CSV table of C-alpha atoms in Angstrom, one decimal:
chain,number,residue,atom,x,y,z
K,20,MET,CA,-25.2,-13.6,24.3
K,21,GLY,CA,-25.2,-14.3,20.0
K,22,GLY,CA,-27.7,-15.5,18.3
K,23,VAL,CA,-29.2,-12.6,15.6
K,24,ILE,CA,-32.0,-10.2,16.0
K,25,LEU,CA,-33.2,-8.7,13.0
K,26,GLY,CA,-31.2,-10.6,11.2
K,27,LEU,CA,-28.2,-8.7,12.9
K,28,PRO,CA,-25.5,-10.8,14.4
K,29,MET,CA,-25.3,-10.8,18.3
K,30,ALA,CA,-21.8,-10.2,20.2
K,31,GLU,CA,-20.5,-13.1,21.5
K,32,ARG,CA,-17.7,-13.5,24.1
K,33,ALA,CA,-14.7,-15.2,24.4
K,34,ASP,CA,-11.2,-15.4,26.0
K,35,ASP,CA,-9.3,-12.2,24.7
K,36,ARG,CA,-5.4,-11.9,25.1
K,37,ASP,CA,-5.3,-11.2,28.9
K,38,GLY,CA,-7.8,-14.3,29.8
K,39,LEU,CA,-11.1,-11.8,30.7
K,40,ARG,CA,-14.3,-12.7,28.1
K,41,LEU,CA,-14.9,-9.8,26.6
K,42,ASP,CA,-18.1,-9.0,23.5
K,43,ARG,CA,-16.8,-10.5,20.6
K,44,LEU,CA,-17.2,-8.6,17.5
K,45,HIS,CA,-16.7,-9.3,13.7
K,46,VAL,CA,-17.1,-6.4,11.8
K,47,PRO,CA,-15.6,-6.1,8.2
K,48,LEU,CA,-13.4,-3.3,6.7
K,49,GLY,CA,-14.8,-2.2,3.0
K,50,PRO,CA,-14.6,-2.2,0.5
K,51,ALA,CA,-16.1,0.9,-0.6
K,52,LEU,CA,-14.2,3.5,2.0
K,53,PRO,CA,-12.0,5.9,1.0
K,54,ASP,CA,-8.2,6.1,0.5
K,55,TRP,CA,-8.2,2.0,1.2
K,56,PRO,CA,-7.1,-0.5,-1.9
K,57,ALA,CA,-10.2,-0.6,-4.1
K,58,GLY,CA,-11.7,-4.7,-3.7
K,59,LEU,CA,-11.0,-5.6,-0.9
K,60,VAL,CA,-12.6,-6.3,2.9
K,61,VAL,CA,-10.8,-7.9,5.9
K,62,HIS,CA,-12.6,-9.5,7.9
K,63,THR,CA,-11.7,-8.6,11.8
K,64,GLU,CA,-12.9,-10.5,14.5
K,65,LEU,CA,-12.2,-7.4,18.0
K,66,GLN,CA,-12.7,-8.2,21.6
K,67,GLY,CA,-12.8,-4.6,23.3
K,68,ASP,CA,-10.2,-2.8,20.7
K,69,VAL,CA,-8.2,-5.0,19.6
K,70,VAL,CA,-7.9,-7.5,16.2
K,71,GLN,CA,-7.9,-10.4,17.4
K,72,ARG,CA,-8.3,-12.2,14.4
K,73,ALA,CA,-8.5,-11.0,10.5
K,74,SER,CA,-8.5,-11.8,7.5
K,75,VAL,CA,-9.3,-10.8,3.7
K,76,GLU,CA,-11.1,-11.5,0.6
K,77,SER,CA,-10.7,-9.9,-3.0
K,78,LEU,CA,-14.1,-8.7,-5.2
K,79,VAL,CA,-11.3,-8.2,-7.9
K,80,PRO,CA,-12.7,-9.2,-11.2
K,81,PRO,CA,-10.9,-12.5,-12.4
K,82,SER,CA,-10.0,-10.8,-16.3
K,83,PRO,CA,-9.4,-7.4,-16.4
K,84,SER,CA,-9.5,-6.1,-19.3
K,85,ARG,CA,-5.3,-4.5,-18.8
K,86,PRO,CA,-2.6,-5.4,-16.9
K,87,ALA,CA,-2.1,-4.0,-13.5
K,88,PHE,CA,-1.7,-0.1,-14.4
K,89,TRP,CA,1.1,0.9,-11.8
K,90,SER,CA,2.9,-2.1,-12.7
K,91,GLU,CA,1.8,-1.9,-17.0
K,92,PRO,CA,5.7,-0.4,-17.3
K,93,TRP,CA,7.2,-4.1,-16.1
K,94,LEU,CA,4.8,-5.9,-18.5
K,95,ARG,CA,5.3,-4.5,-21.3
K,96,SER,CA,9.2,-4.4,-20.7
K,97,ALA,CA,9.0,-8.6,-20.2
K,98,ALA,CA,6.8,-9.0,-23.3
K,99,GLY,CA,9.5,-7.4,-25.5
K,100,ALA,CA,8.2,-4.0,-25.7
K,101,PRO,CA,10.5,-1.0,-26.2
K,102,VAL,CA,10.6,0.6,-21.9
K,103,THR,CA,12.4,3.8,-21.4
K,104,VAL,CA,14.0,3.2,-17.8
K,105,GLY,CA,12.4,7.4,-17.6
K,106,GLU,CA,8.6,5.5,-18.3
K,107,ALA,CA,9.3,3.5,-15.6
K,108,ALA,CA,10.6,5.5,-13.2
K,109,ARG,CA,7.2,7.5,-13.7
K,110,ARG,CA,5.2,4.9,-13.0
K,111,ARG,CA,7.7,3.9,-10.2
K,112,CYS,CA,7.6,7.6,-8.8
K,113,ALA,CA,3.5,7.9,-9.1
K,114,ALA,CA,2.5,4.8,-8.1
K,115,HIS,CA,4.1,5.5,-4.3
K,116,LEU,CA,3.1,9.0,-4.1
K,117,ASP,CA,-0.4,7.8,-4.8
K,118,SER,CA,0.6,5.5,-1.6
K,119,VAL,CA,1.9,8.3,0.2
K,120,GLY,CA,-1.9,10.0,-0.6
K,121,ARG,CA,-3.6,7.6,0.8
K,122,PHE,CA,-1.6,7.0,4.4
K,123,LEU,CA,-1.1,10.7,4.7
K,124,ALA,CA,-4.7,10.4,4.6
K,125,VAL,CA,-6.3,7.6,6.4
K,126,ALA,CA,-3.6,9.6,9.4
K,127,GLY,CA,-5.3,12.7,9.0
K,128,TRP,CA,-3.1,14.4,6.9
K,129,ARG,CA,-5.8,15.2,4.5
K,130,ASP,CA,-3.6,18.4,3.3
K,131,PRO,CA,-0.5,16.6,2.3
K,132,ALA,CA,-2.6,13.9,1.1
K,133,ALA,CA,-3.7,15.7,-1.0
K,134,ALA,CA,-0.6,18.2,-2.4
K,135,ALA,CA,1.0,14.0,-2.5
K,136,HIS,CA,-1.7,13.9,-5.4
K,137,ARG,CA,-1.9,16.5,-7.5
K,138,VAL,CA,2.0,15.2,-7.0
K,139,ARG,CA,1.6,12.4,-8.6
K,140,ASP,CA,-1.1,13.7,-11.5
K,141,GLN,CA,1.1,15.8,-12.4
K,142,VAL,CA,4.7,12.8,-12.5
K,143,LEU,CA,2.2,11.2,-14.1
K,144,GLY,CA,1.4,14.3,-17.0
K,145,ASP,CA,5.0,14.4,-18.5
K,146,ALA,CA,5.7,17.4,-15.9
K,147,PRO,CA,9.4,18.4,-16.6
K,148,VAL,CA,11.6,16.9,-13.5
K,149,VAL,CA,12.7,20.3,-12.5
K,150,ASP,CA,8.6,21.3,-11.9
K,151,ILE,CA,8.3,17.2,-10.2
K,152,ARG,CA,11.4,18.4,-7.5
K,153,SER,CA,10.1,21.5,-6.7
K,154,ARG,CA,6.9,20.9,-5.8
K,155,LEU,CA,8.6,17.2,-4.3
K,156,ARG,CA,11.0,18.7,-1.3
K,157,PRO,CA,8.6,20.9,0.4
K,158,LEU,CA,6.2,17.8,0.6
K,159,THR,CA,9.4,15.0,1.2
K,160,ARG,CA,10.8,17.4,4.0
K,161,ARG,CA,7.1,17.8,5.7
K,162,VAL,CA,6.6,14.6,6.3
K,163,ARG,CA,10.3,13.5,6.9
K,164,THR,CA,10.2,16.1,9.6
K,165,SER,CA,7.0,15.6,11.7
K,166,TRP,CA,7.0,14.1,14.8
K,167,THR,CA,3.2,14.2,15.9
K,168,LEU,CA,3.2,11.9,12.1
K,169,ARG,CA,6.0,9.9,13.6
K,170,ARG,CA,4.7,8.9,16.7
K,171,LEU,CA,1.3,8.5,15.2
K,172,THR,CA,2.5,5.5,13.5
K,173,SER,CA,5.9,4.1,14.7
K,174,GLY,CA,5.8,0.2,15.7
K,175,VAL,CA,2.5,0.1,13.9
K,176,GLY,CA,2.0,-3.3,11.7
K,177,THR,CA,5.7,-4.4,12.4
K,178,LEU,CA,7.2,-6.3,9.5
K,179,SER,CA,11.2,-7.8,9.9
K,180,SER,CA,12.6,-8.2,7.2
K,181,GLU,CA,12.9,-12.4,8.0
K,182,GLN,CA,9.2,-12.3,8.4
K,183,ALA,CA,8.6,-11.0,5.0
K,184,GLN,CA,11.2,-12.7,3.5
K,185,ARG,CA,8.8,-15.7,4.9
K,186,TYR,CA,5.6,-14.9,3.2
K,187,GLY,CA,7.2,-13.7,-0.5
K,188,VAL,CA,7.3,-9.5,0.6
K,189,THR,CA,9.7,-8.2,-1.4
K,190,GLY,CA,9.7,-4.1,-2.8
K,191,PRO,CA,9.5,-1.8,0.3
K,192,ALA,CA,8.0,-3.1,3.2
K,193,LEU,CA,10.8,-5.5,2.3
K,194,LEU,CA,12.8,-2.7,2.4
K,195,ALA,CA,11.4,-1.0,5.4
K,196,ASP,CA,12.1,-4.2,7.9
K,197,GLY,CA,10.5,-1.7,10.8
K,198,ASP,CA,6.7,-0.1,11.3
K,199,ALA,CA,4.7,1.6,9.1
K,200,TYR,CA,6.8,4.6,9.7
K,201,GLY,CA,9.2,3.2,7.6
K,202,ARG,CA,7.6,1.9,4.7
K,203,LEU,CA,6.7,5.9,5.0
K,204,LEU,CA,10.0,6.8,4.2
K,205,VAL,CA,11.1,3.8,1.9
K,206,TRP,CA,8.4,5.0,-0.6
K,207,LEU,CA,9.9,9.3,0.1
K,208,GLU,CA,14.0,7.6,-0.6
K,209,GLU,CA,11.8,5.8,-4.3
K,210,ILE,CA,10.6,8.9,-4.6
K,211,ASP,CA,13.2,10.6,-4.8
K,212,ARG,CA,15.1,8.6,-6.7
K,213,ALA,CA,13.1,7.7,-9.2
K,214,ALA,CA,11.8,11.5,-9.5
K,215,ASP,CA,15.3,12.2,-10.8
K,216,ALA,CA,15.3,9.4,-13.5
K,217,CYS,CA,11.6,10.6,-14.8
K,218,ASP,CA,13.5,11.7,-17.9
K,219,ASP,CA,16.1,8.8,-18.8
K,220,THR,CA,16.1,8.1,-22.0
K,221,SER,CA,17.9,5.2,-21.7
K,222,PRO,CA,16.1,1.3,-22.6
K,223,LEU,CA,14.3,-0.5,-18.7
K,224,ASP,CA,16.6,-3.2,-18.1
K,225,ALA,CA,13.8,-5.9,-19.5
K,226,HIS,CA,15.2,-7.9,-16.5
K,227,ALA,CA,15.1,-5.3,-13.7
K,228,LEU,CA,11.4,-7.0,-12.5
K,229,ASN,CA,11.1,-4.9,-9.8
K,230,GLY,CA,7.6,-2.7,-9.7
K,231,PRO,CA,6.2,-0.7,-7.0
K,232,ARG,CA,4.6,-3.2,-5.1
K,233,GLY,CA,8.2,-5.2,-5.7
K,234,ARG,CA,8.9,-8.1,-8.1
K,235,ILE,CA,7.2,-8.2,-11.3
K,236,ALA,CA,5.9,-12.0,-11.1
K,237,PRO,CA,2.2,-12.9,-12.8
K,238,GLU,CA,2.0,-16.7,-10.8
K,239,ALA,CA,3.1,-14.6,-8.1
K,240,PRO,CA,2.6,-11.2,-7.3
K,241,ALA,CA,3.4,-8.3,-6.0
K,242,SER,CA,0.8,-8.0,-3.8
K,243,ARG,CA,-1.2,-11.0,-3.3
K,244,ALA,CA,2.2,-12.0,-0.5
K,245,LEU,CA,1.5,-8.7,1.2
K,246,LEU,CA,-2.0,-10.0,1.6
K,247,ASP,CA,-1.0,-12.3,2.9
K,248,VAL,CA,0.6,-11.2,5.6
K,249,LEU,CA,-2.0,-8.6,6.9
K,250,PRO,CA,-3.6,-11.0,9.2
K,251,ALA,CA,-0.7,-11.6,10.8
K,252,LEU,CA,0.7,-8.0,10.7
K,253,LEU,CA,-3.5,-6.6,12.7
K,254,GLU,CA,-3.6,-9.7,14.4
K,255,GLY,CA,-3.4,-7.4,18.1
K,256,THR,CA,-3.7,-4.2,16.7
K,257,GLU,CA,-5.7,-1.4,18.0
K,258,PHE,CA,-8.6,-1.3,15.9
K,259,ALA,CA,-8.2,2.4,15.4
K,260,CYS,CA,-4.9,1.5,13.7
K,261,ALA,CA,-6.0,-1.3,11.4
K,262,ARG,CA,-5.9,1.3,8.3
K,263,LEU,CA,-2.7,3.0,9.1
K,264,VAL,CA,-1.7,-0.5,8.5
K,265,VAL,CA,-3.4,-1.5,5.1
K,266,ALA,CA,-2.2,2.0,4.1
K,267,SER,CA,1.7,1.3,4.9
K,268,LEU,CA,1.0,-1.5,2.4
K,269,ASP,CA,-1.4,-0.4,0.1
K,270,PRO,CA,-1.5,-3.3,-2.1
K,271,ASP,CA,-3.0,-2.7,-5.1
K,272,LEU,CA,-5.6,-5.8,-5.8
K,273,ASP,CA,-5.9,-5.7,-9.6
K,274,GLU,CA,-1.8,-7.5,-9.5
K,275,LEU,CA,-4.2,-10.3,-8.4
K,276,ALA,CA,-5.5,-10.1,-12.1
K,277,PRO,CA,-4.6,-12.6,-14.7
K,278,GLN,CA,-1.2,-10.0,-16.2
K,279,HIS,CA,-1.5,-10.4,-20.0
K,280,ALA,CA,1.9,-8.9,-21.0
K,281,HIS,CA,1.4,-7.1,-24.0
K,282,SER,CA,3.8,-4.9,-26.7
K,283,GLY,CA,1.2,-2.2,-26.8
K,284,HIS,CA,1.8,1.0,-25.6
K,285,ALA,CA,0.3,2.5,-21.8
K,286,HIS,CA,-3.3,2.9,-20.9
K,287,GLY,CA,-4.0,6.1,-19.2
């Protein structure tokens, strides 16, 4: 086996995790997939339906025209600009709703995914907290109480807190200390807390630089650590679950480009 026919690589054989000789296929995921992190390519090596090896590639341009959107309030605060707690809370709430929507869409829950994205847009559109809460309540209740969703995502992409710390992972993925379903629940908890603070006009602590993906550190972006740990979570995973693992981390590749904190207003 092996070689090239009509420019396409043929499958090779190698020992899989059970000692069997199976075809080894190289299958890339991304960069253009629905509900997939923009600019991410995951190169997988499959034997049967199991990912034996994985590596990640970022196609993000080296110099963005503006800071990463989801991290922008904290970057401005670090640069000395006045930022309110409510402004940062809205960005966090919307970022997690965006992640929840992607996750649910990959899990096949299209209607709740669309609902999450509608609420995300309302949060970014300065909707009153009372309206946000009224729209969030049925969505989060439906997600939390679904045994089908829990069975589908439990045990997928387990990341212990010890392993997360070794890779420098911070934020929800560290707090979850577990699988894809646990990371989803952490997002829902943070959405609830952030929604309550959306109208808080007190100043944001410039030293509290914890954004939606984790610690805001331009020299060590939170999403870099998420990408670093991703291959370890994918290896040994059934290929059908690979996209769920990626969606449960939802790295923001815009964070990988140089982040120039400034004191201007957010770009919509």
